XYZ file of C-alpha atoms in Angstrom:
207
model
C 219.769 65.136 86.970
C 217.259 64.118 84.308
C 218.574 63.064 80.910
C 216.609 64.541 78.043
C 215.350 67.485 80.061
C 215.935 69.728 77.035
C 212.791 68.097 75.582
C 210.663 68.852 78.647
C 208.218 71.728 78.429
C 208.515 74.683 80.754
C 205.673 74.633 83.311
C 204.744 71.159 82.151
C 203.433 68.729 84.801
C 205.293 65.398 84.936
C 205.650 62.181 86.906
C 208.807 60.055 86.981
C 209.187 56.283 86.846
C 212.552 54.540 86.864
C 213.936 51.098 86.110
C 217.343 49.505 85.793
C 218.608 47.076 83.235
C 221.493 45.461 81.438
C 222.193 44.331 77.920
C 219.967 41.289 78.570
C 216.863 42.614 80.278
C 215.209 45.466 82.190
C 213.592 45.453 85.593
C 209.979 46.372 86.190
C 209.123 50.074 86.428
C 209.173 51.670 89.839
C 206.174 53.311 91.411
C 205.356 56.666 89.897
C 206.535 59.805 91.656
C 204.214 62.539 92.739
C 203.367 65.088 90.076
C 205.688 68.063 89.765
C 205.837 71.203 87.646
C 209.032 71.490 85.623
C 210.472 74.988 85.360
C 213.417 76.075 83.229
C 215.648 78.193 85.480
C 215.602 81.787 84.246
C 218.851 83.513 83.253
C 220.337 85.429 86.160
C 223.220 87.872 86.631
C 226.529 86.419 87.864
C 227.792 87.126 91.355
C 228.971 90.695 91.747
C 232.643 91.582 91.605
C 234.804 94.655 92.008
C 233.728 96.117 88.661
C 230.389 97.943 88.243
C 227.592 95.663 87.052
C 226.834 98.030 84.142
C 229.318 100.413 82.530
C 227.957 103.285 80.437
C 230.056 105.501 78.180
C 229.054 108.343 75.889
C 229.220 107.798 72.122
C 227.250 110.881 71.081
C 224.862 113.332 72.712
C 221.992 110.852 72.105
C 223.850 107.499 72.054
C 225.410 105.545 74.937
C 227.429 102.317 74.972
C 226.200 99.825 77.590
C 228.583 97.067 78.794
C 227.719 94.216 81.196
C 228.556 90.579 81.953
C 226.472 87.821 80.376
C 223.749 86.253 82.499
C 224.164 82.704 83.821
C 222.021 80.072 82.078
C 221.736 76.297 82.579
C 224.085 74.019 80.653
C 222.840 73.517 77.123
C 220.949 76.821 77.010
C 223.040 78.854 74.572
C 220.582 81.400 73.183
C 219.739 84.265 75.550
C 217.710 87.370 74.807
C 218.373 90.620 76.665
C 216.114 93.592 77.293
C 218.057 96.819 77.858
C 215.829 99.615 79.157
C 216.793 103.224 79.866
C 214.167 104.886 82.058
C 214.248 108.644 82.728
C 214.653 109.449 86.408
C 212.022 112.188 86.146
C 209.510 110.994 83.517
C 207.035 113.411 82.002
C 203.732 113.099 80.158
C 204.590 115.917 77.786
C 205.178 114.804 74.199
C 208.527 116.578 73.984
C 209.790 115.118 77.265
C 212.082 112.120 77.827
C 210.552 108.639 77.513
C 211.879 105.142 78.162
C 214.186 103.634 75.516
C 214.054 99.840 75.094
C 216.358 97.618 73.034
C 216.162 93.830 72.554
C 219.454 92.010 71.944
C 219.819 88.333 70.911
C 223.036 86.633 72.013
C 224.580 83.159 71.898
C 226.851 81.945 74.710
C 229.047 78.910 73.973
C 231.261 76.915 76.361
C 229.842 78.640 79.413
C 231.048 77.969 82.996
C 227.840 75.977 83.603
C 228.855 73.596 80.816
C 232.269 73.332 82.452
C 230.613 71.955 85.590
C 230.399 75.072 87.765
C 227.315 75.692 89.898
C 225.539 79.060 89.569
C 226.742 80.057 93.051
C 230.338 79.410 91.950
C 230.220 81.589 88.837
C 231.622 85.107 89.224
C 231.426 88.054 86.836
C 234.983 87.401 85.672
C 233.916 83.943 84.415
C 231.246 85.309 82.083
C 231.742 86.834 78.616
C 231.347 90.589 78.234
C 228.296 91.959 76.449
C 227.903 95.415 74.932
C 225.447 97.307 72.778
C 224.659 100.844 71.664
C 221.555 102.488 73.109
C 220.303 105.268 70.791
C 217.547 107.906 70.972
C 218.472 109.221 74.420
C 217.910 112.865 75.288
C 221.001 114.879 76.267
C 221.212 116.437 79.711
C 218.551 113.982 80.955
C 219.120 111.543 83.828
C 218.480 107.867 83.023
C 218.759 104.524 84.817
C 219.527 101.422 82.720
C 217.964 98.058 83.655
C 218.946 94.751 82.006
C 216.790 91.602 82.152
C 216.961 88.355 80.173
C 214.952 85.373 78.912
C 215.306 82.540 76.393
C 214.094 83.424 72.878
C 212.387 80.108 72.062
C 211.744 78.240 75.332
C 210.470 79.109 78.771
C 208.179 81.872 79.852
C 207.796 85.032 77.751
C 208.228 87.142 80.863
C 211.579 88.802 81.482
C 213.688 87.574 84.392
C 213.002 88.913 87.861
C 216.739 89.001 88.546
C 218.260 91.981 86.769
C 221.094 94.496 86.636
C 220.586 98.201 87.321
C 222.958 101.090 86.692
C 223.422 104.288 88.692
C 221.752 107.338 87.160
C 223.645 109.042 84.335
C 223.164 111.764 81.730
C 224.790 112.525 78.385
C 226.327 115.982 77.798
C 225.097 117.873 74.779
C 227.053 118.639 71.600
C 225.446 122.082 71.253
C 228.062 124.854 71.284
C 227.609 127.712 73.685
C 226.878 131.123 72.048
C 229.800 133.557 71.897
C 229.993 136.236 74.591
C 228.316 139.577 73.775
C 230.457 142.247 72.095
C 230.704 145.609 73.904
C 229.605 148.493 71.675
C 231.404 151.855 71.710
C 229.367 154.653 73.360
C 227.607 157.293 71.206
C 228.362 161.054 71.196
C 228.034 162.797 74.567
C 225.665 165.687 75.380
C 228.609 168.086 75.354
C 229.387 167.024 71.798
C 225.767 167.641 70.799
C 225.795 171.164 72.264
C 228.995 172.089 70.473
C 227.668 171.024 67.064
C 224.864 172.234 64.828
C 222.219 170.165 66.574
C 218.509 170.970 66.332
C 216.622 169.975 69.540
C 213.269 169.421 67.799
C 214.357 166.959 65.131
C 217.345 165.501 67.069
C 219.443 165.308 63.957
C 222.607 166.877 62.508
C 223.118 168.768 59.320
């Protein structure tokens, strides 16, 4: 590993020279390495477990609670930014139709498994803290799919991670009450009743 890599720039081009020394003196520098491009590993979802990657529950007819496990980041990278996107399964160009809903969430992860010495391949969902947020402005009775990506808020590329989580499709039931059933009206007077009363056929009225 490289000490001081937190000061290296993402996508910066570097060469490495090494030397050894003691309290008395240092050796000469080694030959320079070939040039290399330094990349900060992007946040990535932990290995899947028995639980669903994303859990969605209804809060209201237009609001859903989204729960997932925190992404894995390198040791020392505490600040992670999440993009939670709900895309309609059947999008429409009409102004009154459902559109994508996007929320950005800033989070800080301390004492992560990476800082405890675990490799990314050794980190399971159960090792990561649980994240949750409310996703508003959804349309009821509309199918959505939620996608979660991540990046670092101050370092690294501004693009969202290629690795992501994706939920099964879901829809929120509406709060609108169903109208009451129609009320049956009693039938009017029969023809026989008309004939037995003082009924005038031309004006269809009684007097």
